[in-house]
PDB file of C-alpha atoms in Angstrom:
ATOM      1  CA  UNK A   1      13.706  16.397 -38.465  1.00 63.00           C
ATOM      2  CA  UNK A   2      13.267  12.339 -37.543  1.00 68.00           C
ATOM      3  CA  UNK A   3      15.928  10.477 -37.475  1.00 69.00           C
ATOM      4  CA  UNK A   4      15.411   6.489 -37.508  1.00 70.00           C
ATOM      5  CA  UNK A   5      17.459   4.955 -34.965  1.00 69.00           C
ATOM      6  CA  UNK A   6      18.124   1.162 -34.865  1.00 74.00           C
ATOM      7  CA  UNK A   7      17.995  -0.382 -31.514  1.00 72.00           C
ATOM      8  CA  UNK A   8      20.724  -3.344 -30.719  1.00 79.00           C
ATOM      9  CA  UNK A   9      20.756  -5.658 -27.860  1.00 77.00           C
ATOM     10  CA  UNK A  10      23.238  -5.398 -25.737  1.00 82.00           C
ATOM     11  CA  UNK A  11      25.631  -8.348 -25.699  1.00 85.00           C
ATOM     12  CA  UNK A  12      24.455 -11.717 -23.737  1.00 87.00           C
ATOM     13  CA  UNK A  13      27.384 -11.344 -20.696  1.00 90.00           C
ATOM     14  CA  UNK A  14      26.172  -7.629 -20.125  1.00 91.00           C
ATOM     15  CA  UNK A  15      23.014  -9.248 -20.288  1.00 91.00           C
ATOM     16  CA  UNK A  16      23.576 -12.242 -17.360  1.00 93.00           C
ATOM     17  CA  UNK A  17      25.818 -10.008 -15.996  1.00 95.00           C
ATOM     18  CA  UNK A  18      22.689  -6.998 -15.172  1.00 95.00           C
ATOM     19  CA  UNK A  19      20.366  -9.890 -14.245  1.00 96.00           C
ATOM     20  CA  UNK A  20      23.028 -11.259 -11.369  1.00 97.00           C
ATOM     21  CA  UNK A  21      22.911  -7.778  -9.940  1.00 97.00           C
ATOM     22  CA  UNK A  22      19.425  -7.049  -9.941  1.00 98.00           C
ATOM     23  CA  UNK A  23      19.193 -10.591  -8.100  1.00 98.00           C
ATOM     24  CA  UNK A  24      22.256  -9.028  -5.415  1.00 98.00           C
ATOM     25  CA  UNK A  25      20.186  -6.372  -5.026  1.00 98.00           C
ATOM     26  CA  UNK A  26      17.533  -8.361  -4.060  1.00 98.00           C
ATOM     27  CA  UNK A  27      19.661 -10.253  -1.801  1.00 98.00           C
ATOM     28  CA  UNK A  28      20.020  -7.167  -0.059  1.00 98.00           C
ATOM     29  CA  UNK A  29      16.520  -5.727  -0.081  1.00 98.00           C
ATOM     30  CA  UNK A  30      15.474  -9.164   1.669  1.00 98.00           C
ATOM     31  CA  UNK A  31      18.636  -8.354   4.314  1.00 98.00           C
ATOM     32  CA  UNK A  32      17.087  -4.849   4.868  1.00 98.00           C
ATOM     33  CA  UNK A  33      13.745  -6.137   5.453  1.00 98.00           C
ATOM     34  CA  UNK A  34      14.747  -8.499   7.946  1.00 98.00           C
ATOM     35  CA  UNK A  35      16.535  -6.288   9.721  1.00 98.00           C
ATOM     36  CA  UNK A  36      13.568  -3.774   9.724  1.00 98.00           C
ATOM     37  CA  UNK A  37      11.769  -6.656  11.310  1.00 98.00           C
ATOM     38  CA  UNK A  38      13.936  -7.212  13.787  1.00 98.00           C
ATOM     39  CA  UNK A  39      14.246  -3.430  14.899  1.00 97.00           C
ATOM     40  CA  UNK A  40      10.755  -3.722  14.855  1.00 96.00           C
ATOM     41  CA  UNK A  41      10.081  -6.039  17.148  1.00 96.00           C
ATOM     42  CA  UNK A  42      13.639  -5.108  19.760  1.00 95.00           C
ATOM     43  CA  UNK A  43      10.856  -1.827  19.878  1.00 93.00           C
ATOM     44  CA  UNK A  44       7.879  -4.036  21.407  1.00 89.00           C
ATOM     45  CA  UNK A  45       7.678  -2.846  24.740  1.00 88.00           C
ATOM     46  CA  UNK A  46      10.076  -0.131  24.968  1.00 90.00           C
ATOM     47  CA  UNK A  47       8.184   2.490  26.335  1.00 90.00           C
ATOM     48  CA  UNK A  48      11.030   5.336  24.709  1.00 92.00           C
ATOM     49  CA  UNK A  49      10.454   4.284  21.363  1.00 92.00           C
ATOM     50  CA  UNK A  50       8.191   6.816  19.895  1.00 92.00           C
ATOM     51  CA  UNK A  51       4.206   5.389  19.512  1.00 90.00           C
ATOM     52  CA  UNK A  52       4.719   5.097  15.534  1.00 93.00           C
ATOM     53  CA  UNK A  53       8.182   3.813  15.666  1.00 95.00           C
ATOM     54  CA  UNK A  54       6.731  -0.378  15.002  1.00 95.00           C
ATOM     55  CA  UNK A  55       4.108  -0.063  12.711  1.00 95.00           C
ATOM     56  CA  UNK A  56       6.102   2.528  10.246  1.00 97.00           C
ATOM     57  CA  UNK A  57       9.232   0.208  10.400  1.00 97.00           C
ATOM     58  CA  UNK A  58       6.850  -2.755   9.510  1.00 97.00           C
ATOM     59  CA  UNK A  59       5.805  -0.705   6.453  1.00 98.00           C
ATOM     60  CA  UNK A  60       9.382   0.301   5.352  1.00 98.00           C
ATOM     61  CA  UNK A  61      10.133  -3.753   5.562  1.00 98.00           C
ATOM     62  CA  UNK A  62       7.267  -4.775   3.097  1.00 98.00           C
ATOM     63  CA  UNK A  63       8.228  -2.159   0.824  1.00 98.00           C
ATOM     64  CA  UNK A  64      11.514  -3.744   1.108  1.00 98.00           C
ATOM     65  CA  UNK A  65       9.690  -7.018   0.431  1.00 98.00           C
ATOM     66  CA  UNK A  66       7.916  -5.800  -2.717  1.00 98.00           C
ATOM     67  CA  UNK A  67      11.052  -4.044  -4.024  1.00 98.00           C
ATOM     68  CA  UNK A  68      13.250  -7.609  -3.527  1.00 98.00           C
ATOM     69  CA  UNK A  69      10.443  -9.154  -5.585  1.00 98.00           C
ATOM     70  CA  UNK A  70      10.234  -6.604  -8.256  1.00 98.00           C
ATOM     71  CA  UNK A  71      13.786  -6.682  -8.730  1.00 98.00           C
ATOM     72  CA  UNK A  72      14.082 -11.067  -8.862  1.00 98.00           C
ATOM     73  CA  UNK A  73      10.776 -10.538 -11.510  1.00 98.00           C
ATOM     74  CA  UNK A  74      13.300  -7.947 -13.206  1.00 97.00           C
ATOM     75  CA  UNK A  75      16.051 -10.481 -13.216  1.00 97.00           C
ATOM     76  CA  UNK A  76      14.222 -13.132 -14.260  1.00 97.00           C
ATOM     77  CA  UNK A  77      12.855 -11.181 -17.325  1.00 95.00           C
ATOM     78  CA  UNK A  78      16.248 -10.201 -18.558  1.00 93.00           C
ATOM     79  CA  UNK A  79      17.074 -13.794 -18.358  1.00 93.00           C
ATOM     80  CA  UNK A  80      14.149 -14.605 -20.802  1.00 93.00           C
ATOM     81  CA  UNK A  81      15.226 -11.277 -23.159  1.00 88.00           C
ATOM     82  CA  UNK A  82      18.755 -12.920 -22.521  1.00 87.00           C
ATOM     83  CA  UNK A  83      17.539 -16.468 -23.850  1.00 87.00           C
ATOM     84  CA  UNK A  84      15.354 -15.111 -26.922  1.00 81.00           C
TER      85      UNK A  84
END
């Protein structure tokens, strides 16, 4: 059997209030990133770290970057949705 179901929009302060976290979160994704960095480069030099240790914390930080991104570009479309 199909059933027709009506989709609503959630209210506009649910709305603002989902875009303001997805912007926190990418707050904190930038924080973790820098901080990757920073391990990252407290490595240079350290002949304990393992060989690896610099190059796969530098990857982990861009993913970071990307994922801060995605998440403002997320925000910033639920604003628009938000506005329509």
């Amino acid at each position: 059997m199909v059933v027709d179901s009506t989709r609503t929009m959630p209210p506009i302060g649910e709305l603002l209030d989902r875009a303001g976290r997805l912007r926190a979160d990418a707050h904190l994704m930038d924080g973790y990133a820098r901080r990757l960095l920073a391990t990252a480069a407290a490595l240079t030099g350290c002949t304990a770290a393992p060989e690896g240790s610099r190059p796969a914390l530098e990857r982990q930080a861009a993913a970071c970057s990307t994922a801060a991104e995605q998440l403002r570009i997320a925000a910033e479309a639920l604003l628009a949705h938000a506005r329509a």
